[in-house]
Amino acid sequence: IEGANRGGLIDMFNGTYPVSRFLTDQSGNIYISTSGAFGSGSLTTKLTIATGGNVGIGTTSPSYKLDFGTSANGDSIRIVPGHNYTALRVGGGNNDVGIFRVGVDDGQYNVGQYGFTMKYMGTRNGNLNSLSIFADQQTSSTQTEAFTMTQNGFIGLGYTNPSERLSVDGGVYISGECTINDTLDVSDISINGVTTANKYLGTNSSGTLEWKDGDTNPYVTAISITGYVSGNSLVLTVGNTRSGGANISDMAIINMSGMTCPTDCASGS
């Protein structure tokens, strides 16, 4: 241990060369160093405890309470908890707190120019408290809350207070099959940029499903029925979307092959 005015050190040797060192400088910072191999004589600082209380691993000038510095070797942090235990716990209380941030900048703020921030939003009431992901939008002043999961398990994309299991503010693109096992409520539909106002779904001459004008076309353009079973009834309600009528003459063709038209089929079609 050397002069008090200059700090002090303790070296541990393996023969001629030191293998580890405990060092304090005159400012009170503590450095713990180790050698890469026994007998190499080369020491590298692995742990730093600054006088202000910051701890650095891989850096000798920690800027945060725990600072891992910059690693060129792709080093990472590994936490392996026991079964049903929590690996990392963050207490936010009734505050909005940043939990994790990744971005181009390495500053201490939640908002940057190119990055994402995960936050716990604890200032919202009851089940509206959420775990949210914010995107920087290439601006240093504002973020957008892109993903919100409330405490009751509802998820919002663009919605901060989702009212369903999934609430989406904006368009949705689906490249694969979409299966719905319950009621589908739709206020408006657009296919290839055409909305449903005063239109109905029909097929064109190529058999492709498309929107047709409700003013001039009936719902059904042709019906073909074969294998009529005696005692069964055929009830047709037809008409265009404008009139809402139920006139059998609105239909272009009714082909009843192999059956006798009832007497009340007065049109004879």
Coordinates of C-alpha atoms in Angstrom, one line a residue, residues 11-225:
D11 CA -1.3 -6.3 -6.0
M12 CA -1.7 -10.1 -6.0
F13 CA 1.1 -12.0 -7.7
N14 CA 1.6 -15.3 -9.3
G15 CA 5.3 -15.6 -9.2
T16 CA 6.9 -12.5 -10.8
Y17 CA 3.8 -10.8 -12.3
P18 CA 0.6 -9.4 -10.8
V19 CA -2.6 -11.2 -11.7
S20 CA -5.0 -8.8 -10.0
R21 CA -5.0 -5.3 -8.5
F22 CA -7.1 -3.3 -6.1
L23 CA -6.4 0.4 -6.7
T24 CA -7.7 3.7 -5.2
D25 CA -6.6 7.0 -6.7
Q26 CA -6.3 10.3 -4.8
S27 CA -9.9 11.3 -5.7
G28 CA -11.2 8.1 -4.0
N29 CA -12.2 6.2 -7.1
I30 CA -11.7 2.4 -6.9
Y31 CA -10.5 0.2 -9.7
I32 CA -10.3 -3.5 -9.8
S33 CA -8.1 -5.0 -12.5
T34 CA -7.2 -8.5 -13.6
S35 CA -4.8 -10.1 -16.1
G36 CA -5.8 -12.0 -19.2
A37 CA -3.7 -15.0 -18.2
F38 CA -1.5 -16.0 -15.3
G39 CA 2.0 -14.7 -15.7
S40 CA 1.2 -12.2 -18.5
G41 CA 1.9 -9.1 -16.4
S42 CA -0.8 -7.1 -18.3
L43 CA -3.6 -5.8 -16.2
T44 CA -7.0 -4.5 -17.4
T45 CA -9.5 -2.6 -15.3
K46 CA -12.7 -4.6 -15.1
L47 CA -14.7 -2.9 -12.4
T48 CA -14.8 0.8 -11.4
I49 CA -16.5 2.4 -8.4
A50 CA -16.6 6.2 -8.8
T51 CA -16.7 8.5 -5.8
G52 CA -20.2 9.6 -6.8
G53 CA -21.5 6.0 -6.5
N54 CA -21.6 5.1 -10.2
V55 CA -20.3 1.6 -11.0
G56 CA -18.7 0.8 -14.3
I57 CA -18.1 -2.6 -15.9
G58 CA -15.9 -2.3 -18.9
T59 CA -15.5 1.5 -18.5
T60 CA -13.4 3.5 -16.1
S61 CA -15.7 6.5 -16.2
P62 CA -19.2 5.3 -15.5
S63 CA -22.0 7.9 -16.2
Y64 CA -24.8 5.9 -14.7
K65 CA -25.5 4.0 -11.5
L66 CA -24.5 0.9 -13.4
D67 CA -22.7 1.5 -16.7
F68 CA -21.5 -1.3 -18.9
G69 CA -19.7 1.0 -21.3
T70 CA -19.0 0.1 -24.9
S71 CA -17.9 -3.4 -25.9
A72 CA -16.4 -4.3 -29.2
N73 CA -16.7 -8.1 -28.5
G74 CA -20.5 -8.2 -28.5
D75 CA -20.7 -9.0 -24.8
S76 CA -24.2 -9.2 -23.3
I77 CA -25.9 -9.5 -19.9
R78 CA -27.3 -12.8 -18.9
I79 CA -29.8 -13.4 -16.0
V80 CA -31.0 -16.9 -15.3
P81 CA -33.7 -16.8 -12.6
G82 CA -35.2 -19.9 -10.9
H83 CA -38.6 -21.3 -11.8
N84 CA -41.4 -18.8 -11.3
Y85 CA -38.9 -16.1 -10.2
T86 CA -38.5 -12.6 -11.8
A87 CA -35.2 -12.0 -13.6
L88 CA -35.5 -8.2 -13.5
R89 CA -38.0 -6.1 -11.5
V90 CA -38.6 -2.4 -12.1
G91 CA -40.8 -0.4 -9.7
G92 CA -42.7 2.5 -11.4
G93 CA -45.3 3.3 -8.8
N94 CA -47.9 5.8 -10.1
N95 CA -45.4 7.3 -12.5
D96 CA -44.7 7.1 -16.2
V97 CA -41.2 5.5 -16.3
G98 CA -38.9 4.4 -19.1
I99 CA -37.9 0.7 -18.7
F100 CA -35.8 0.1 -21.8
R101 CA -34.5 2.2 -24.7
V102 CA -32.7 1.3 -27.9
G103 CA -31.6 3.8 -30.5
V104 CA -28.7 5.4 -32.4
D105 CA -28.0 7.8 -29.5
D106 CA -26.6 6.6 -26.2
G107 CA -27.8 9.5 -24.1
Q108 CA -29.8 9.5 -20.9
Y109 CA -33.1 10.7 -22.3
N110 CA -36.2 8.7 -23.4
V111 CA -36.6 10.8 -26.6
G112 CA -34.0 10.8 -29.4
Q113 CA -34.0 11.0 -33.1
Y114 CA -33.9 7.3 -34.1
G115 CA -35.0 4.9 -31.5
F116 CA -37.7 3.2 -29.4
T117 CA -38.6 3.4 -25.7
M118 CA -40.5 0.9 -23.6
K119 CA -42.4 2.6 -20.8
Y120 CA -44.7 1.7 -17.9
M121 CA -47.5 4.3 -17.9
G122 CA -48.6 4.4 -14.3
T123 CA -50.4 7.7 -14.3
R124 CA -53.4 6.3 -16.1
N125 CA -56.4 5.1 -14.1
G126 CA -57.0 1.4 -13.2
N127 CA -56.8 -1.0 -16.1
L128 CA -55.7 1.8 -18.4
N129 CA -52.2 1.7 -16.8
S130 CA -50.2 0.2 -19.6
L131 CA -46.9 -1.2 -20.9
S132 CA -46.3 0.9 -24.0
I133 CA -43.7 1.1 -26.8
F134 CA -43.0 4.6 -28.2
A135 CA -41.3 5.4 -31.5
D136 CA -39.2 8.5 -32.1
Q137 CA -40.6 9.4 -35.5
Q138 CA -37.1 10.9 -36.5
T139 CA -37.7 13.9 -34.2
S140 CA -36.0 14.9 -31.0
S141 CA -39.1 16.5 -29.5
T142 CA -42.0 14.0 -29.7
Q143 CA -42.7 10.3 -29.8
T144 CA -45.7 8.3 -30.9
E145 CA -47.2 5.6 -28.7
A146 CA -47.3 2.8 -31.3
F147 CA -48.1 -0.2 -29.0
T148 CA -50.2 -0.2 -25.8
M149 CA -51.1 -3.2 -23.6
T150 CA -53.4 -2.3 -20.8
Q151 CA -53.6 -4.1 -17.4
N152 CA -56.7 -5.9 -18.5
G153 CA -54.9 -7.5 -21.4
F154 CA -56.3 -5.3 -24.2
I155 CA -53.9 -4.2 -27.0
G156 CA -54.0 -1.0 -28.9
L157 CA -52.1 -0.2 -32.1
G158 CA -52.4 3.6 -32.3
Y159 CA -55.0 3.5 -29.4
T160 CA -53.9 4.4 -25.9
N161 CA -57.1 3.1 -24.3
P162 CA -58.1 0.0 -26.4
S163 CA -61.7 -1.2 -25.7
E164 CA -61.3 -4.6 -27.3
R165 CA -58.7 -7.4 -27.3
L166 CA -57.2 -5.7 -30.3
S167 CA -58.0 -2.1 -31.3
V168 CA -56.3 -0.6 -34.4
D169 CA -56.3 3.0 -35.4
G170 CA -55.5 2.9 -39.1
G171 CA -55.4 0.4 -41.9
V172 CA -54.5 -3.3 -41.6
Y173 CA -52.8 -5.3 -44.4
I174 CA -53.2 -9.1 -44.3
S175 CA -51.4 -11.1 -46.9
G176 CA -52.7 -14.5 -45.7
E177 CA -56.0 -16.0 -44.7
C178 CA -58.1 -14.3 -42.1
T179 CA -60.5 -16.4 -40.1
I180 CA -63.3 -14.9 -38.0
N181 CA -65.3 -17.2 -35.7
D182 CA -67.7 -14.5 -34.4
T183 CA -69.8 -11.6 -35.6
L184 CA -68.0 -9.1 -37.8
D185 CA -69.3 -5.5 -37.5
V186 CA -68.1 -3.3 -40.3
S187 CA -69.2 0.3 -40.8
D188 CA -67.7 0.6 -44.3
I189 CA -65.7 -1.6 -46.6
S190 CA -63.4 -0.6 -49.4
I191 CA -62.2 -3.0 -52.1
N192 CA -59.6 -1.6 -54.5
G193 CA -60.4 1.9 -53.3
V194 CA -64.2 1.5 -53.9
T195 CA -66.5 2.0 -50.9
T196 CA -69.7 0.2 -50.3
A197 CA -72.1 3.1 -50.5
N198 CA -75.1 2.2 -52.7
K199 CA -73.3 -0.9 -54.0
Y200 CA -73.6 -4.7 -53.7
L201 CA -71.1 -7.6 -54.2
G202 CA -71.4 -9.4 -57.5
T203 CA -69.3 -11.1 -60.2
N204 CA -68.2 -9.7 -63.5
S205 CA -68.0 -11.6 -66.8
S206 CA -64.7 -13.2 -65.7
G207 CA -66.2 -14.5 -62.5
T208 CA -64.3 -12.0 -60.3
L209 CA -66.0 -10.6 -57.2
E210 CA -66.4 -6.9 -57.3
W211 CA -68.7 -4.0 -56.2
K212 CA -71.6 -3.2 -58.5
D213 CA -73.8 -0.2 -58.6
G214 CA -77.0 -0.7 -56.6
D215 CA -79.0 1.8 -58.8
T216 CA -79.1 -0.2 -62.0
N217 CA -78.3 -3.9 -61.1
P218 CA -80.3 -6.4 -59.0
Y219 CA -78.8 -8.5 -56.2
V220 CA -79.1 -11.7 -58.2
T221 CA -78.6 -12.0 -61.9
A222 CA -79.2 -15.7 -62.3
I223 CA -80.4 -18.8 -60.3
S224 CA -80.2 -22.4 -61.5
I225 CA -82.0 -25.1 -59.5

